[in-house]
PDB file of C-alpha atoms in Angstrom:
ATOM      1  CA  GLY B   1     105.733 110.272  64.987  1.00  0.00           C
ATOM      2  CA  ALA B   2     108.483 111.200  67.382  1.00  0.00           C
ATOM      3  CA  GLY B   3     108.148 111.198  71.130  1.00  0.00           C
ATOM      4  CA  VAL B   4     108.519 114.143  73.470  1.00  0.00           C
ATOM      5  CA  SER B   5     111.707 116.011  72.687  1.00  0.00           C
ATOM      6  CA  GLN B   6     113.600 118.241  75.112  1.00  0.00           C
ATOM      7  CA  SER B   7     116.522 120.523  74.511  1.00  0.00           C
ATOM      8  CA  PRO B   8     119.208 121.007  75.461  1.00  0.00           C
ATOM      9  CA  SER B   9     119.913 117.628  76.994  1.00  0.00           C
ATOM     10  CA  ASN B  10     122.529 119.196  79.251  1.00  0.00           C
ATOM     11  CA  LYS B  11     123.020 122.788  80.333  1.00  0.00           C
ATOM     12  CA  VAL B  12     125.708 124.220  82.566  1.00  0.00           C
ATOM     13  CA  THR B  13     125.225 127.811  83.632  1.00  0.00           C
ATOM     14  CA  GLU B  14     126.688 130.246  86.104  1.00  0.00           C
ATOM     15  CA  LYS B  15     124.751 131.304  89.160  1.00  0.00           C
ATOM     16  CA  GLY B  16     122.707 134.395  88.397  1.00  0.00           C
ATOM     17  CA  LYS B  17     122.265 133.741  84.688  1.00  0.00           C
ATOM     18  CA  ASP B  18     118.898 133.040  83.048  1.00  0.00           C
ATOM     19  CA  VAL B  19     118.200 129.751  81.280  1.00  0.00           C
ATOM     20  CA  GLU B  20     115.524 128.533  78.877  1.00  0.00           C
ATOM     21  CA  LEU B  21     114.564 124.912  78.571  1.00  0.00           C
ATOM     22  CA  ARG B  22     112.502 123.705  75.629  1.00  0.00           C
ATOM     23  CA  CYS B  23     109.941 120.942  75.262  1.00  0.00           C
ATOM     24  CA  ASP B  24     108.379 119.712  72.023  1.00  0.00           C
ATOM     25  CA  PRO B  25     105.421 117.493  72.896  1.00  0.00           C
ATOM     26  CA  ILE B  26     103.945 114.764  70.760  1.00  0.00           C
ATOM     27  CA  SER B  27     101.927 116.335  67.968  1.00  0.00           C
ATOM     28  CA  GLY B  28      98.257 116.618  68.875  1.00  0.00           C
ATOM     29  CA  HIS B  29      98.790 116.299  72.628  1.00  0.00           C
ATOM     30  CA  THR B  30      96.854 119.093  74.282  1.00  0.00           C
ATOM     31  CA  ALA B  31      98.228 118.572  77.784  1.00  0.00           C
ATOM     32  CA  LEU B  32     101.826 119.332  78.709  1.00  0.00           C
ATOM     33  CA  TYR B  33     103.561 119.068  82.079  1.00  0.00           C
ATOM     34  CA  TRP B  34     106.885 120.117  83.559  1.00  0.00           C
ATOM     35  CA  TYR B  35     108.543 118.257  86.437  1.00  0.00           C
ATOM     36  CA  ARG B  36     111.800 118.593  88.323  1.00  0.00           C
ATOM     37  CA  GLN B  37     114.003 115.861  89.770  1.00  0.00           C
ATOM     38  CA  ARG B  38     116.791 116.954  92.048  1.00  0.00           C
ATOM     39  CA  LEU B  39     119.709 114.600  92.562  1.00  0.00           C
ATOM     40  CA  GLY B  40     118.729 111.746  94.861  1.00  0.00           C
ATOM     41  CA  GLN B  41     115.201 113.055  95.282  1.00  0.00           C
ATOM     42  CA  GLY B  42     111.798 112.257  93.907  1.00  0.00           C
ATOM     43  CA  LEU B  43     110.013 113.978  91.082  1.00  0.00           C
ATOM     44  CA  GLU B  44     108.141 117.224  91.711  1.00  0.00           C
ATOM     45  CA  PHE B  45     105.333 118.667  89.629  1.00  0.00           C
ATOM     46  CA  LEU B  46     105.934 122.218  88.390  1.00  0.00           C
ATOM     47  CA  ILE B  47     103.222 123.308  85.932  1.00  0.00           C
ATOM     48  CA  TYR B  48     100.446 121.990  83.674  1.00  0.00           C
ATOM     49  CA  PHE B  49      99.361 123.402  80.324  1.00  0.00           C
ATOM     50  CA  GLN B  50      96.073 122.667  78.632  1.00  0.00           C
ATOM     51  CA  GLY B  51      96.473 124.103  75.160  1.00  0.00           C
ATOM     52  CA  ASN B  52      98.315 127.386  75.616  1.00  0.00           C
ATOM     53  CA  SER B  53      96.843 128.087  79.040  1.00  0.00           C
ATOM     54  CA  ALA B  54      98.334 127.077  82.365  1.00  0.00           C
ATOM     55  CA  PRO B  55      95.446 126.248  84.710  1.00  0.00           C
ATOM     56  CA  ASP B  56      97.781 124.739  87.293  1.00  0.00           C
ATOM     57  CA  LYS B  57     101.030 126.498  88.190  1.00  0.00           C
ATOM     58  CA  SER B  58     100.983 125.357  91.784  1.00  0.00           C
ATOM     59  CA  GLY B  59     104.355 123.602  91.649  1.00  0.00           C
ATOM     60  CA  LEU B  60     106.493 126.497  90.460  1.00  0.00           C
ATOM     61  CA  PRO B  61     108.919 127.013  93.362  1.00  0.00           C
ATOM     62  CA  SER B  62     109.410 130.765  93.058  1.00  0.00           C
ATOM     63  CA  ASP B  63     108.716 133.767  90.864  1.00  0.00           C
ATOM     64  CA  ARG B  64     112.079 133.153  89.172  1.00  0.00           C
ATOM     65  CA  PHE B  65     110.385 130.271  87.372  1.00  0.00           C
ATOM     66  CA  SER B  66     107.996 130.861  84.480  1.00  0.00           C
ATOM     67  CA  ALA B  67     106.751 128.886  81.521  1.00  0.00           C
ATOM     68  CA  GLU B  68     104.828 129.466  78.366  1.00  0.00           C
ATOM     69  CA  ARG B  69     103.381 127.405  75.588  1.00  0.00           C
ATOM     70  CA  THR B  70     102.617 128.576  72.069  1.00  0.00           C
ATOM     71  CA  GLY B  71     100.714 127.113  69.151  1.00  0.00           C
ATOM     72  CA  GLU B  72      99.446 124.390  71.480  1.00  0.00           C
ATOM     73  CA  SER B  73     102.840 122.885  70.862  1.00  0.00           C
ATOM     74  CA  VAL B  74     106.290 123.859  72.079  1.00  0.00           C
ATOM     75  CA  SER B  75     106.771 124.983  75.665  1.00  0.00           C
ATOM     76  CA  THR B  76     109.612 126.904  77.254  1.00  0.00           C
ATOM     77  CA  LEU B  77     110.500 126.818  80.945  1.00  0.00           C
ATOM     78  CA  THR B  78     112.523 129.869  81.961  1.00  0.00           C
ATOM     79  CA  ILE B  79     114.525 130.164  85.149  1.00  0.00           C
ATOM     80  CA  GLN B  80     115.770 133.652  85.931  1.00  0.00           C
ATOM     81  CA  ARG B  81     118.772 134.458  88.122  1.00  0.00           C
ATOM     82  CA  THR B  82     119.589 130.778  88.560  1.00  0.00           C
ATOM     83  CA  GLN B  83     120.677 129.496  91.955  1.00  0.00           C
ATOM     84  CA  GLN B  84     122.629 126.365  92.807  1.00  0.00           C
ATOM     85  CA  GLU B  85     119.506 124.747  94.244  1.00  0.00           C
ATOM     86  CA  ASP B  86     117.977 124.933  90.771  1.00  0.00           C
ATOM     87  CA  SER B  87     120.383 122.210  89.659  1.00  0.00           C
ATOM     88  CA  ALA B  88     118.197 119.258  88.670  1.00  0.00           C
ATOM     89  CA  VAL B  89     116.847 117.275  85.757  1.00  0.00           C
ATOM     90  CA  TYR B  90     113.836 119.049  84.280  1.00  0.00           C
ATOM     91  CA  LEU B  91     111.390 116.663  82.641  1.00  0.00           C
ATOM     92  CA  CYS B  92     108.548 117.413  80.298  1.00  0.00           C
ATOM     93  CA  ALA B  93     105.609 115.120  79.581  1.00  0.00           C
ATOM     94  CA  SER B  94     102.594 115.341  77.323  1.00  0.00           C
ATOM     95  CA  SER B  95      99.306 113.516  77.036  1.00  0.00           C
ATOM     96  CA  LEU B  96      96.450 113.494  74.551  1.00  0.00           C
ATOM     97  CA  SER B  97      94.183 115.230  77.040  1.00  0.00           C
ATOM     98  CA  GLY B  98      94.498 116.490  80.580  1.00  0.00           C
ATOM     99  CA  THR B  99      91.761 114.280  81.924  1.00  0.00           C
ATOM    100  CA  GLY B 100      90.547 110.735  81.637  1.00  0.00           C
ATOM    101  CA  ASN B 101      92.816 107.886  80.805  1.00  0.00           C
ATOM    102  CA  SER B 102      95.425 109.484  78.587  1.00  0.00           C
ATOM    103  CA  PRO B 103      98.831 108.117  79.541  1.00  0.00           C
ATOM    104  CA  LEU B 104     101.770 110.448  80.053  1.00  0.00           C
ATOM    105  CA  HIS B 105     104.675 110.419  77.607  1.00  0.00           C
ATOM    106  CA  PHE B 106     107.941 111.720  79.026  1.00  0.00           C
ATOM    107  CA  GLY B 107     110.898 113.380  77.360  1.00  0.00           C
ATOM    108  CA  ASN B 108     114.460 112.461  78.317  1.00  0.00           C
ATOM    109  CA  GLY B 109     114.896 115.614  80.344  1.00  0.00           C
ATOM    110  CA  THR B 110     117.327 118.510  80.516  1.00  0.00           C
ATOM    111  CA  ARG B 111     120.073 118.168  83.106  1.00  0.00           C
ATOM    112  CA  LEU B 112     120.720 121.658  84.489  1.00  0.00           C
ATOM    113  CA  THR B 113     123.852 122.352  86.489  1.00  0.00           C
ATOM    114  CA  VAL B 114     124.278 125.757  88.117  1.00  0.00           C
ATOM    115  CA  THR B 115     127.866 126.470  89.110  1.00  0.00           C
TER     116      THR B 115
ATOM    117  CA  LYS C   1     105.007 111.523 106.332  1.00  0.00           C
ATOM    118  CA  ASN C   2     104.879 111.554 102.525  1.00  0.00           C
ATOM    119  CA  GLU C   3     101.457 111.391 100.923  1.00  0.00           C
ATOM    120  CA  VAL C   4     102.691 108.572  98.665  1.00  0.00           C
ATOM    121  CA  GLU C   5     104.842 105.902 100.262  1.00  0.00           C
ATOM    122  CA  GLN C   6     106.559 103.067  98.449  1.00  0.00           C
ATOM    123  CA  SER C   7     108.167  99.908  99.728  1.00  0.00           C
ATOM    124  CA  PRO C   8     110.706  98.542  99.558  1.00  0.00           C
ATOM    125  CA  GLN C   9     113.169 101.323  98.719  1.00  0.00           C
ATOM    126  CA  ASN C  10     115.605  98.845  97.233  1.00  0.00           C
ATOM    127  CA  LEU C  11     114.999  95.350  95.948  1.00  0.00           C
ATOM    128  CA  THR C  12     117.413  92.762  94.599  1.00  0.00           C
ATOM    129  CA  ALA C  13     116.037  89.662  92.930  1.00  0.00           C
ATOM    130  CA  GLN C  14     117.282  86.694  90.963  1.00  0.00           C
ATOM    131  CA  GLU C  15     116.199  86.296  87.383  1.00  0.00           C
ATOM    132  CA  GLY C  16     112.880  84.492  87.212  1.00  0.00           C
ATOM    133  CA  GLU C  17     111.599  85.598  90.617  1.00  0.00           C
ATOM    134  CA  PHE C  18     108.147  87.072  91.155  1.00  0.00           C
ATOM    135  CA  ILE C  19     108.454  90.674  92.335  1.00  0.00           C
ATOM    136  CA  THR C  20     106.011  92.894  94.220  1.00  0.00           C
ATOM    137  CA  ILE C  21     106.386  96.618  94.836  1.00  0.00           C
ATOM    138  CA  ASN C  22     103.901  98.308  97.132  1.00  0.00           C
ATOM    139  CA  CYS C  23     102.477 101.809  97.188  1.00  0.00           C
ATOM    140  CA  SER C  24     100.280 103.391  99.857  1.00  0.00           C
ATOM    141  CA  TYR C  25      98.747 106.843  99.645  1.00  0.00           C
ATOM    142  CA  SER C  26      97.004 109.055 102.135  1.00  0.00           C
ATOM    143  CA  VAL C  27      95.120 111.440  99.834  1.00  0.00           C
ATOM    144  CA  GLY C  28      91.965 111.043  97.808  1.00  0.00           C
ATOM    145  CA  ILE C  29      92.997 110.220  94.282  1.00  0.00           C
ATOM    146  CA  SER C  30      91.452 110.084  90.852  1.00  0.00           C
ATOM    147  CA  ALA C  31      94.224 107.943  89.365  1.00  0.00           C
ATOM    148  CA  LEU C  32      97.326 106.044  90.364  1.00  0.00           C
ATOM    149  CA  HIS C  33     100.307 105.828  88.029  1.00  0.00           C
ATOM    150  CA  TRP C  34     103.189 103.393  87.859  1.00  0.00           C
ATOM    151  CA  LEU C  35     106.270 104.708  86.083  1.00  0.00           C
ATOM    152  CA  GLN C  36     109.569 103.083  85.164  1.00  0.00           C
ATOM    153  CA  GLN C  37     112.780 105.114  85.166  1.00  0.00           C
ATOM    154  CA  HIS C  38     115.760 103.534  83.478  1.00  0.00           C
ATOM    155  CA  PRO C  39     119.371 104.162  84.562  1.00  0.00           C
ATOM    156  CA  GLY C  40     119.767 106.679  81.733  1.00  0.00           C
ATOM    157  CA  GLY C  41     116.941 108.696  83.258  1.00  0.00           C
ATOM    158  CA  GLY C  42     114.175 108.132  80.717  1.00  0.00           C
ATOM    159  CA  ILE C  43     110.711 107.609  82.208  1.00  0.00           C
ATOM    160  CA  VAL C  44     108.045 105.362  80.787  1.00  0.00           C
ATOM    161  CA  SER C  45     104.451 105.262  81.944  1.00  0.00           C
ATOM    162  CA  LEU C  46     103.563 101.648  82.705  1.00  0.00           C
ATOM    163  CA  PHE C  47     100.039 101.903  84.058  1.00  0.00           C
ATOM    164  CA  MET C  48      97.396 104.408  84.983  1.00  0.00           C
ATOM    165  CA  LEU C  49      94.544 102.956  86.983  1.00  0.00           C
ATOM    166  CA  SER C  50      91.676 104.097  89.145  1.00  0.00           C
ATOM    167  CA  SER C  51      90.237 100.717  90.106  1.00  0.00           C
ATOM    168  CA  GLY C  52      90.808  97.000  89.817  1.00  0.00           C
ATOM    169  CA  LYS C  53      93.670  95.494  87.938  1.00  0.00           C
ATOM    170  CA  LYS C  54      95.587  95.989  84.700  1.00  0.00           C
ATOM    171  CA  LYS C  55      98.012  93.646  82.960  1.00  0.00           C
ATOM    172  CA  HIS C  56     100.601  94.291  80.300  1.00  0.00           C
ATOM    173  CA  GLY C  57     102.875  91.412  79.406  1.00  0.00           C
ATOM    174  CA  ARG C  58     104.685  90.310  82.562  1.00  0.00           C
ATOM    175  CA  LEU C  59     103.552  93.366  84.507  1.00  0.00           C
ATOM    176  CA  ILE C  60     100.408  93.517  86.624  1.00  0.00           C
ATOM    177  CA  ALA C  61      99.136  96.517  88.584  1.00  0.00           C
ATOM    178  CA  THR C  62      96.366  96.380  91.143  1.00  0.00           C
ATOM    179  CA  ILE C  63      94.684  99.000  93.265  1.00  0.00           C
ATOM    180  CA  ASN C  64      92.452  98.798  96.328  1.00  0.00           C
ATOM    181  CA  ILE C  65      90.675 102.123  96.677  1.00  0.00           C
ATOM    182  CA  GLN C  66      89.248 101.380 100.126  1.00  0.00           C
ATOM    183  CA  GLU C  67      92.656 100.486 101.531  1.00  0.00           C
ATOM    184  CA  LYS C  68      94.453 103.223  99.543  1.00  0.00           C
ATOM    185  CA  HIS C  69      97.002 100.737  98.338  1.00  0.00           C
ATOM    186  CA  SER C  70      98.415  99.662  94.993  1.00  0.00           C
ATOM    187  CA  SER C  71     100.860  96.973  93.990  1.00  0.00           C
ATOM    188  CA  LEU C  72     103.017  96.409  90.950  1.00  0.00           C
ATOM    189  CA  HIS C  73     103.924  92.806  90.214  1.00  0.00           C
ATOM    190  CA  ILE C  74     106.532  91.525  87.791  1.00  0.00           C
ATOM    191  CA  THR C  75     106.353  87.858  86.866  1.00  0.00           C
ATOM    192  CA  ALA C  76     109.386  85.915  85.617  1.00  0.00           C
ATOM    193  CA  SER C  77     111.698  88.883  86.274  1.00  0.00           C
ATOM    194  CA  HIS C  78     114.595  89.552  83.921  1.00  0.00           C
ATOM    195  CA  PRO C  79     117.747  91.684  84.245  1.00  0.00           C
ATOM    196  CA  ARG C  80     116.273  94.147  81.745  1.00  0.00           C
ATOM    197  CA  ASP C  81     113.554  94.882  84.349  1.00  0.00           C
ATOM    198  CA  SER C  82     116.243  96.556  86.469  1.00  0.00           C
ATOM    199  CA  ALA C  83     115.111 100.146  86.919  1.00  0.00           C
ATOM    200  CA  VAL C  84     113.522 102.504  89.417  1.00  0.00           C
ATOM    201  CA  TYR C  85     109.758 102.018  89.683  1.00  0.00           C
ATOM    202  CA  ILE C  86     107.803 105.068  90.761  1.00  0.00           C
ATOM    203  CA  CYS C  87     104.275 105.246  92.083  1.00  0.00           C
ATOM    204  CA  ALA C  88     102.466 108.552  91.621  1.00  0.00           C
ATOM    205  CA  ALA C  89      98.994 109.735  92.507  1.00  0.00           C
ATOM    206  CA  THR C  90      96.729 112.293  90.866  1.00  0.00           C
ATOM    207  CA  ASN C  91      94.961 114.243  93.590  1.00  0.00           C
ATOM    208  CA  TYR C  92      91.187 113.953  93.310  1.00  0.00           C
ATOM    209  CA  GLY C  93      89.921 116.995  91.432  1.00  0.00           C
ATOM    210  CA  GLY C  94      93.394 117.942  90.287  1.00  0.00           C
ATOM    211  CA  SER C  95      94.829 117.968  86.799  1.00  0.00           C
ATOM    212  CA  GLN C  96      95.876 114.519  85.623  1.00  0.00           C
ATOM    213  CA  GLY C  97      99.561 115.324  85.544  1.00  0.00           C
ATOM    214  CA  ASN C  98      99.713 117.171  88.868  1.00  0.00           C
ATOM    215  CA  LEU C  99     101.190 114.098  90.441  1.00  0.00           C
ATOM    216  CA  ILE C 100     102.364 113.371  93.951  1.00  0.00           C
ATOM    217  CA  PHE C 101     105.318 111.070  93.516  1.00  0.00           C
ATOM    218  CA  GLY C 102     106.668 108.329  95.717  1.00  0.00           C
ATOM    219  CA  LYS C 103     110.412 108.177  96.216  1.00  0.00           C
ATOM    220  CA  GLY C 104     110.737 105.132  93.965  1.00  0.00           C
ATOM    221  CA  THR C 105     111.840 101.538  94.357  1.00  0.00           C
ATOM    222  CA  LYS C 106     115.187 100.630  92.875  1.00  0.00           C
ATOM    223  CA  LEU C 107     114.985  97.112  91.451  1.00  0.00           C
ATOM    224  CA  SER C 108     118.026  95.109  90.484  1.00  0.00           C
ATOM    225  CA  VAL C 109     117.497  91.720  88.854  1.00  0.00           C
ATOM    226  CA  LYS C 110     120.577  89.520  88.804  1.00  0.00           C
ATOM    227  CA  PRO C 111     121.119  86.902  86.073  1.00  0.00           C
TER     228      PRO C 111
END
């Protein structure tokens, strides 16, 4: 069916507000990943979900960032009290499993601008 | 020094040329990924490899584990190949998607 879907595609928010970014992975994909790409910089890993659990949260930059996944499907990345340095494209990817040779499938990202 | 280094940073080629993008890494890895990011921002996974060589159409990826080096080759390049190509490594023992990314190689193929 459809690929990885992210919403919104663009989000402008004021500094200090909370934002929620959504990712709908490909149906049946047990592994889900969040990445961040700041303007002019490389991609950074944020968090990995296997099912509804997050065994690897090592990339979350601060405690203002959190994520959850429900129903082994949709995931939400929440950024509290946004700061200007949070401005970036947030990308989600999913794969059939978290190990082995399952290729990653990326969404088109959410462009977050904090003013 | 970044754990994943790519070269060149920028590459301009004429249509039809053979292109090579290089990636060196300094960590132990379980897999090496090549990704393509189009100007609109969408990312496509081209290859994931842990040894040897893989081919898909005009694209070939190779990896030398001993030398910690991988290359992406494009034969008979075409303007539609213009994109940023990103090398990324999965740390050995880490989750597959916990990737260390290179800074990317921006390829422009002129007609």
